[in-house]
């Protein structure tokens, strides 16, 4: 049965234990983060020294919390006192607990015993137990940042569950960077009760979530995990990045097959079979999730590359080698239609290299032609922001705004914003994914091209290779679905 | 405890579940072998002869495989020699004679009981470099037809599966049928803990197992 995690992600009130005036302590930081992120519900800080912290009254005991006012408790107190605190919270109507507190399984034999007792107690009290030894939980629909560290994240529909708290932070930082937001994020900590599969089950039912993103380091029962995740992946995409993938992990085996098995090859096969979208690293995982969250799946693997200048197109073609993507020759009618819009020096092939021949409406028009063509399954658009780069130099130079520079700078910047908007609108209209890449996304994120992408909540990849890789993961997942008639 | 079935036993089991194995006969004496061969004209020369038994794991290392036997006289002397090479601790032995299969490309297909994921099935590029190249694709048993197709697609060395040195492209349908058949072996034969079809030779593009080893949980008198 799927545990009900609604009180963990959308509680009406939160009790925070271990709150003091010390701004370096977890209780203080958690209260601070909850207030600053604008949490919708009621906060009940509890500490040993009653008084005021961050303008909030600190209660001396959980007994002072009004009956039924909180349904989640966030535990940052030493291990020895936490069982009593959990009982007191349960008596007030709490049904979910996040244990940031350490001193459990990670802390030696005594901690193992404490964790065992905690699990039994939570079960007796009917409490959904997250952690212990985890960094916290984020939920943007409730504006909740119940974490002992930063950051919070923009709202969106990617849900994160991680066996490492650092990677929760990494994904939230990448959400800030790309503008593609987060619905929920949770660090599993020691996962004494709730593990990655439990969170994924809940995310799959969660209307605020479109795609799940998980970081996994260890798998206890791989077969059970496979059996649980496969039906989930059929319903909502799950992107997986695995730590420890390089460990040889070859098994001692009598058979040749056994000698050829390694942890990673078997895990990889499991992912392919279950329809889990496996990424190589954290950045690739986030960008795949961000693309899945905002773009339609391609109907096949035929890709048209559209570029304002040559080299980027070549890089995209190179990146497609070794993927499932295929840069097919341009369909004749598409070539003819593009030819109407560009001076004769354009490439007349795939990639569509405009060779700088575009005028005011050319880029959106070509994106539309390519994306709407029945023999094109996806479009890669490169060269966004180049004109605004020129504009930025003009704006910064001593001749601005004279010599007609003000007008041309405004035109260039407007154009790049328009291209970014067109890419989003056309992919939504046509049902064809359009991935966009420029190094300006990281080199000059304020350039109006990538800045508009970010403002519209769409990822702007920092290279053609990364855009192609995200698209390949989408295409592979789409093929997995088609092969199973999903 | 587990025990390794003889090649002949392993071949019969995988073959009964749909794996295509090279045509073969067995016999406990030279005369039995010759008689069996006469009854099975599909086992044509040139043939290979191997001494096999449950306790014999490394036939090649012990010189218990004779290749490229072209006529009955050579087969008789090869069979005599193989039976004479049996040691007392080899237990029950027999000589297996099968048609030599011609093909430049070798795959390996097998089953392995994984400590984390349970029974898995694998297809990989075979031959002497298999463990160096490690171009393999695993799935958890049982597999669907879509899984089998994707396993083959996942191999990196796709050029080996296309037209190759005058041999036709691999019959992908026949290869996925082999995988599905071995998956059925895992689910239908009680106690299977590993299997090797190694090598699986591509004969005119169609996979044929020329060796099979099945490892089964249990004691000497089963299955």
PDB file of C-alpha atoms in Angstrom, chain B residues 39-214:
ATOM      1  CA  UNK B  39      19.676 -42.848 -37.153  1.00  0.00           C
ATOM      2  CA  UNK B  40      20.125 -39.054 -37.311  1.00  0.00           C
ATOM      3  CA  UNK B  41      21.176 -38.046 -40.795  1.00  0.00           C
ATOM      4  CA  UNK B  42      20.675 -34.367 -39.889  1.00  0.00           C
ATOM      5  CA  UNK B  43      23.948 -34.640 -37.960  1.00  0.00           C
ATOM      6  CA  UNK B  44      26.203 -34.421 -41.012  1.00  0.00           C
ATOM      7  CA  UNK B  45      29.990 -34.353 -41.354  1.00  0.00           C
ATOM      8  CA  UNK B  46      32.148 -32.552 -40.564  1.00  0.00           C
ATOM      9  CA  UNK B  47      31.339 -33.116 -36.904  1.00  0.00           C
ATOM     10  CA  UNK B  48      32.787 -32.233 -33.538  1.00  0.00           C
ATOM     11  CA  UNK B  49      33.083 -34.855 -30.787  1.00  0.00           C
ATOM     12  CA  UNK B  50      33.232 -34.005 -27.083  1.00  0.00           C
ATOM     13  CA  UNK B  51      33.426 -36.066 -23.948  1.00  0.00           C
ATOM     14  CA  UNK B  52      30.766 -34.795 -21.609  1.00  0.00           C
ATOM     15  CA  UNK B  53      29.469 -35.493 -18.166  1.00  0.00           C
ATOM     16  CA  UNK B  54      28.183 -33.555 -15.185  1.00  0.00           C
ATOM     17  CA  UNK B  55      31.560 -33.472 -13.526  1.00  0.00           C
ATOM     18  CA  UNK B  56      33.408 -32.288 -16.625  1.00  0.00           C
ATOM     19  CA  UNK B  57      33.362 -28.506 -16.652  1.00  0.00           C
ATOM     20  CA  UNK B  58      36.356 -27.559 -18.783  1.00  0.00           C
ATOM     21  CA  UNK B  59      36.328 -29.782 -21.825  1.00  0.00           C
ATOM     22  CA  UNK B  60      38.641 -27.683 -23.949  1.00  0.00           C
ATOM     23  CA  UNK B  61      41.329 -27.301 -21.273  1.00  0.00           C
ATOM     24  CA  UNK B  62      41.450 -31.077 -20.841  1.00  0.00           C
ATOM     25  CA  UNK B  63      41.594 -31.733 -24.555  1.00  0.00           C
ATOM     26  CA  UNK B  64      38.202 -33.412 -24.586  1.00  0.00           C
ATOM     27  CA  UNK B  65      36.984 -31.679 -27.745  1.00  0.00           C
ATOM     28  CA  UNK B  66      37.864 -32.957 -31.245  1.00  0.00           C
ATOM     29  CA  UNK B  67      37.018 -30.635 -34.112  1.00  0.00           C
ATOM     30  CA  UNK B  68      36.601 -31.032 -37.848  1.00  0.00           C
ATOM     31  CA  UNK B  69      36.055 -34.790 -37.998  1.00  0.00           C
ATOM     32  CA  UNK B  70      35.252 -35.587 -41.616  1.00  0.00           C
ATOM     33  CA  UNK B  71      34.398 -39.299 -41.783  1.00  0.00           C
ATOM     34  CA  UNK B  72      33.375 -42.356 -39.810  1.00  0.00           C
ATOM     35  CA  UNK B  73      36.874 -43.786 -39.471  1.00  0.00           C
ATOM     36  CA  UNK B  74      38.187 -40.591 -37.891  1.00  0.00           C
ATOM     37  CA  UNK B  75      35.110 -40.378 -35.709  1.00  0.00           C
ATOM     38  CA  UNK B  76      35.641 -43.925 -34.424  1.00  0.00           C
ATOM     39  CA  UNK B  77      39.223 -43.234 -33.423  1.00  0.00           C
ATOM     40  CA  UNK B  78      38.307 -39.856 -31.889  1.00  0.00           C
ATOM     41  CA  UNK B  79      35.509 -41.446 -29.856  1.00  0.00           C
ATOM     42  CA  UNK B  80      37.771 -44.266 -28.686  1.00  0.00           C
ATOM     43  CA  UNK B  81      40.357 -41.740 -27.539  1.00  0.00           C
ATOM     44  CA  UNK B  82      37.828 -39.531 -25.770  1.00  0.00           C
ATOM     45  CA  UNK B  83      36.322 -42.456 -23.848  1.00  0.00           C
ATOM     46  CA  UNK B  84      39.812 -43.611 -22.907  1.00  0.00           C
ATOM     47  CA  UNK B  85      40.618 -40.136 -21.570  1.00  0.00           C
ATOM     48  CA  UNK B  86      37.800 -40.294 -19.005  1.00  0.00           C
ATOM     49  CA  UNK B  87      39.023 -40.376 -15.405  1.00  0.00           C
ATOM     50  CA  UNK B  88      37.321 -42.332 -12.628  1.00  0.00           C
ATOM     51  CA  UNK B  89      36.167 -39.098 -10.920  1.00  0.00           C
ATOM     52  CA  UNK B  90      34.456 -37.926 -14.101  1.00  0.00           C
ATOM     53  CA  UNK B  91      31.534 -40.195 -13.227  1.00  0.00           C
ATOM     54  CA  UNK B  92      29.021 -41.000 -15.940  1.00  0.00           C
ATOM     55  CA  UNK B  93      30.342 -39.827 -19.280  1.00  0.00           C
ATOM     56  CA  UNK B  94      29.216 -39.983 -22.872  1.00  0.00           C
ATOM     57  CA  UNK B  95      30.435 -38.735 -26.194  1.00  0.00           C
ATOM     58  CA  UNK B  96      28.459 -35.974 -27.850  1.00  0.00           C
ATOM     59  CA  UNK B  97      28.775 -35.624 -31.612  1.00  0.00           C
ATOM     60  CA  UNK B  98      27.374 -32.567 -33.333  1.00  0.00           C
ATOM     61  CA  UNK B  99      27.564 -30.937 -36.727  1.00  0.00           C
ATOM     62  CA  UNK B 100      30.326 -28.323 -37.018  1.00  0.00           C
ATOM     63  CA  UNK B 101      28.601 -25.020 -37.642  1.00  0.00           C
ATOM     64  CA  UNK B 102      30.162 -22.449 -39.917  1.00  0.00           C
ATOM     65  CA  UNK B 103      29.926 -18.757 -39.073  1.00  0.00           C
ATOM     66  CA  UNK B 104      32.352 -15.950 -38.365  1.00  0.00           C
ATOM     67  CA  UNK B 105      30.312 -14.309 -35.641  1.00  0.00           C
ATOM     68  CA  UNK B 106      29.775 -15.544 -32.110  1.00  0.00           C
ATOM     69  CA  UNK B 107      27.385 -14.279 -29.464  1.00  0.00           C
ATOM     70  CA  UNK B 108      26.917 -15.410 -25.898  1.00  0.00           C
ATOM     71  CA  UNK B 109      23.522 -15.729 -24.290  1.00  0.00           C
ATOM     72  CA  UNK B 110      23.002 -16.777 -20.712  1.00  0.00           C
ATOM     73  CA  UNK B 111      21.231 -16.696 -17.394  1.00  0.00           C
ATOM     74  CA  UNK B 112      22.683 -15.541 -14.095  1.00  0.00           C
ATOM     75  CA  UNK B 113      21.082 -15.413 -10.665  1.00  0.00           C
ATOM     76  CA  UNK B 114      21.991 -11.923  -9.480  1.00  0.00           C
ATOM     77  CA  UNK B 115      22.290 -11.321  -5.715  1.00  0.00           C
ATOM     78  CA  UNK B 116      20.315  -8.039  -5.976  1.00  0.00           C
ATOM     79  CA  UNK B 117      17.997  -8.525  -8.920  1.00  0.00           C
ATOM     80  CA  UNK B 118      17.349 -12.260  -9.009  1.00  0.00           C
ATOM     81  CA  UNK B 119      17.435 -14.221 -12.249  1.00  0.00           C
ATOM     82  CA  UNK B 120      18.786 -12.190 -15.151  1.00  0.00           C
ATOM     83  CA  UNK B 121      19.233 -12.914 -18.834  1.00  0.00           C
ATOM     84  CA  UNK B 122      22.070 -11.608 -20.974  1.00  0.00           C
ATOM     85  CA  UNK B 123      23.025 -11.283 -24.597  1.00  0.00           C
ATOM     86  CA  UNK B 124      26.550 -10.264 -25.469  1.00  0.00           C
ATOM     87  CA  UNK B 125      29.240 -10.280 -28.088  1.00  0.00           C
ATOM     88  CA  UNK B 126      30.931 -13.678 -27.742  1.00  0.00           C
ATOM     89  CA  UNK B 127      34.182 -15.228 -28.775  1.00  0.00           C
ATOM     90  CA  UNK B 128      37.576 -15.143 -27.124  1.00  0.00           C
ATOM     91  CA  UNK B 129      37.467 -11.375 -26.573  1.00  0.00           C
ATOM     92  CA  UNK B 130      34.042 -11.394 -24.880  1.00  0.00           C
ATOM     93  CA  UNK B 131      35.328 -10.631 -21.407  1.00  0.00           C
ATOM     94  CA  UNK B 132      37.628  -7.903 -22.692  1.00  0.00           C
ATOM     95  CA  UNK B 133      34.970  -6.182 -24.791  1.00  0.00           C
ATOM     96  CA  UNK B 134      32.072  -6.655 -22.330  1.00  0.00           C
ATOM     97  CA  UNK B 135      29.468  -5.555 -24.857  1.00  0.00           C
ATOM     98  CA  UNK B 136      26.537  -7.066 -23.003  1.00  0.00           C
ATOM     99  CA  UNK B 137      22.919  -6.318 -22.266  1.00  0.00           C
ATOM    100  CA  UNK B 138      21.031  -7.657 -19.266  1.00  0.00           C
ATOM    101  CA  UNK B 139      17.369  -7.854 -18.300  1.00  0.00           C
ATOM    102  CA  UNK B 140      15.452  -9.373 -15.412  1.00  0.00           C
ATOM    103  CA  UNK B 141      13.683 -12.650 -16.157  1.00  0.00           C
ATOM    104  CA  UNK B 142      11.023 -13.064 -17.425  1.00  0.00           C
ATOM    105  CA  UNK B 143      11.360 -10.815 -20.458  1.00  0.00           C
ATOM    106  CA  UNK B 144       8.755  -9.704 -22.950  1.00  0.00           C
ATOM    107  CA  UNK B 145       9.280  -9.658 -26.685  1.00  0.00           C
ATOM    108  CA  UNK B 146       9.786  -5.859 -26.504  1.00  0.00           C
ATOM    109  CA  UNK B 147      12.483  -6.400 -23.865  1.00  0.00           C
ATOM    110  CA  UNK B 148      14.223  -8.984 -26.065  1.00  0.00           C
ATOM    111  CA  UNK B 149      14.203  -6.653 -29.072  1.00  0.00           C
ATOM    112  CA  UNK B 150      15.645  -3.826 -26.953  1.00  0.00           C
ATOM    113  CA  UNK B 151      18.352  -6.090 -25.495  1.00  0.00           C
ATOM    114  CA  UNK B 152      19.664  -6.714 -28.994  1.00  0.00           C
ATOM    115  CA  UNK B 153      19.328  -3.017 -29.887  1.00  0.00           C
ATOM    116  CA  UNK B 154      21.324  -2.104 -26.769  1.00  0.00           C
ATOM    117  CA  UNK B 155      24.481  -3.902 -27.904  1.00  0.00           C
ATOM    118  CA  UNK B 156      27.083  -1.335 -28.880  1.00  0.00           C
ATOM    119  CA  UNK B 157      28.598  -3.419 -31.651  1.00  0.00           C
ATOM    120  CA  UNK B 158      25.628  -3.177 -34.011  1.00  0.00           C
ATOM    121  CA  UNK B 159      27.945  -3.466 -37.020  1.00  0.00           C
ATOM    122  CA  UNK B 160      28.468  -7.106 -36.074  1.00  0.00           C
ATOM    123  CA  UNK B 161      24.744  -7.696 -36.426  1.00  0.00           C
ATOM    124  CA  UNK B 162      24.472  -6.228 -39.880  1.00  0.00           C
ATOM    125  CA  UNK B 163      25.762  -7.816 -43.080  1.00  0.00           C
ATOM    126  CA  UNK B 164      29.266  -8.975 -42.237  1.00  0.00           C
ATOM    127  CA  UNK B 165      32.077 -10.505 -44.289  1.00  0.00           C
ATOM    128  CA  UNK B 166      29.764 -11.968 -46.895  1.00  0.00           C
ATOM    129  CA  UNK B 167      27.341 -13.280 -44.262  1.00  0.00           C
ATOM    130  CA  UNK B 168      23.808 -11.920 -44.073  1.00  0.00           C
ATOM    131  CA  UNK B 169      22.581  -9.603 -41.315  1.00  0.00           C
ATOM    132  CA  UNK B 170      21.505 -11.364 -38.145  1.00  0.00           C
ATOM    133  CA  UNK B 171      17.942 -12.610 -38.155  1.00  0.00           C
ATOM    134  CA  UNK B 172      16.795 -10.416 -35.257  1.00  0.00           C
ATOM    135  CA  UNK B 173      13.540 -12.308 -34.902  1.00  0.00           C
ATOM    136  CA  UNK B 174      15.414 -15.582 -34.472  1.00  0.00           C
ATOM    137  CA  UNK B 175      17.760 -13.963 -31.948  1.00  0.00           C
ATOM    138  CA  UNK B 176      14.924 -12.539 -29.863  1.00  0.00           C
ATOM    139  CA  UNK B 177      13.218 -15.953 -30.056  1.00  0.00           C
ATOM    140  CA  UNK B 178      16.388 -17.480 -28.577  1.00  0.00           C
ATOM    141  CA  UNK B 179      16.287 -14.953 -25.718  1.00  0.00           C
ATOM    142  CA  UNK B 180      12.604 -15.590 -25.069  1.00  0.00           C
ATOM    143  CA  UNK B 181      13.252 -19.364 -25.112  1.00  0.00           C
ATOM    144  CA  UNK B 182      16.046 -19.057 -22.551  1.00  0.00           C
ATOM    145  CA  UNK B 183      13.840 -16.804 -20.422  1.00  0.00           C
ATOM    146  CA  UNK B 184      11.283 -19.621 -20.430  1.00  0.00           C
ATOM    147  CA  UNK B 185      13.997 -22.077 -19.348  1.00  0.00           C
ATOM    148  CA  UNK B 186      14.594 -19.835 -16.315  1.00  0.00           C
ATOM    149  CA  UNK B 187      10.935 -19.670 -15.360  1.00  0.00           C
ATOM    150  CA  UNK B 188       9.849 -23.210 -16.277  1.00  0.00           C
ATOM    151  CA  UNK B 189      12.783 -25.429 -15.273  1.00  0.00           C
ATOM    152  CA  UNK B 190      12.868 -25.744 -11.481  1.00  0.00           C
ATOM    153  CA  UNK B 191      16.064 -24.630  -9.761  1.00  0.00           C
ATOM    154  CA  UNK B 192      17.982 -23.125 -12.661  1.00  0.00           C
ATOM    155  CA  UNK B 193      20.756 -20.922 -11.290  1.00  0.00           C
ATOM    156  CA  UNK B 194      22.778 -20.200 -14.398  1.00  0.00           C
ATOM    157  CA  UNK B 195      23.022 -20.985 -18.078  1.00  0.00           C
ATOM    158  CA  UNK B 196      25.533 -20.346 -20.826  1.00  0.00           C
ATOM    159  CA  UNK B 197      24.850 -20.704 -24.519  1.00  0.00           C
ATOM    160  CA  UNK B 198      28.435 -20.050 -25.450  1.00  0.00           C
ATOM    161  CA  UNK B 199      29.049 -19.666 -28.203  1.00  0.00           C
ATOM    162  CA  UNK B 200      25.902 -18.949 -30.091  1.00  0.00           C
ATOM    163  CA  UNK B 201      27.185 -18.978 -33.667  1.00  0.00           C
ATOM    164  CA  UNK B 202      25.433 -16.931 -36.329  1.00  0.00           C
ATOM    165  CA  UNK B 203      24.957 -19.421 -39.163  1.00  0.00           C
ATOM    166  CA  UNK B 204      23.736 -17.540 -42.233  1.00  0.00           C
ATOM    167  CA  UNK B 205      22.554 -14.922 -39.764  1.00  0.00           C
ATOM    168  CA  UNK B 206      20.587 -17.373 -37.621  1.00  0.00           C
ATOM    169  CA  UNK B 207      21.750 -18.067 -34.055  1.00  0.00           C
ATOM    170  CA  UNK B 208      22.669 -21.683 -33.284  1.00  0.00           C
ATOM    171  CA  UNK B 209      23.965 -22.766 -29.880  1.00  0.00           C
ATOM    172  CA  UNK B 210      26.948 -25.092 -30.266  1.00  0.00           C
ATOM    173  CA  UNK B 211      27.503 -25.475 -26.534  1.00  0.00           C
ATOM    174  CA  UNK B 212      25.130 -25.268 -23.601  1.00  0.00           C
ATOM    175  CA  UNK B 213      25.680 -25.473 -19.878  1.00  0.00           C
ATOM    176  CA  UNK B 214      22.908 -25.367 -17.341  1.00  0.00           C
TER     177      UNK B 214
END
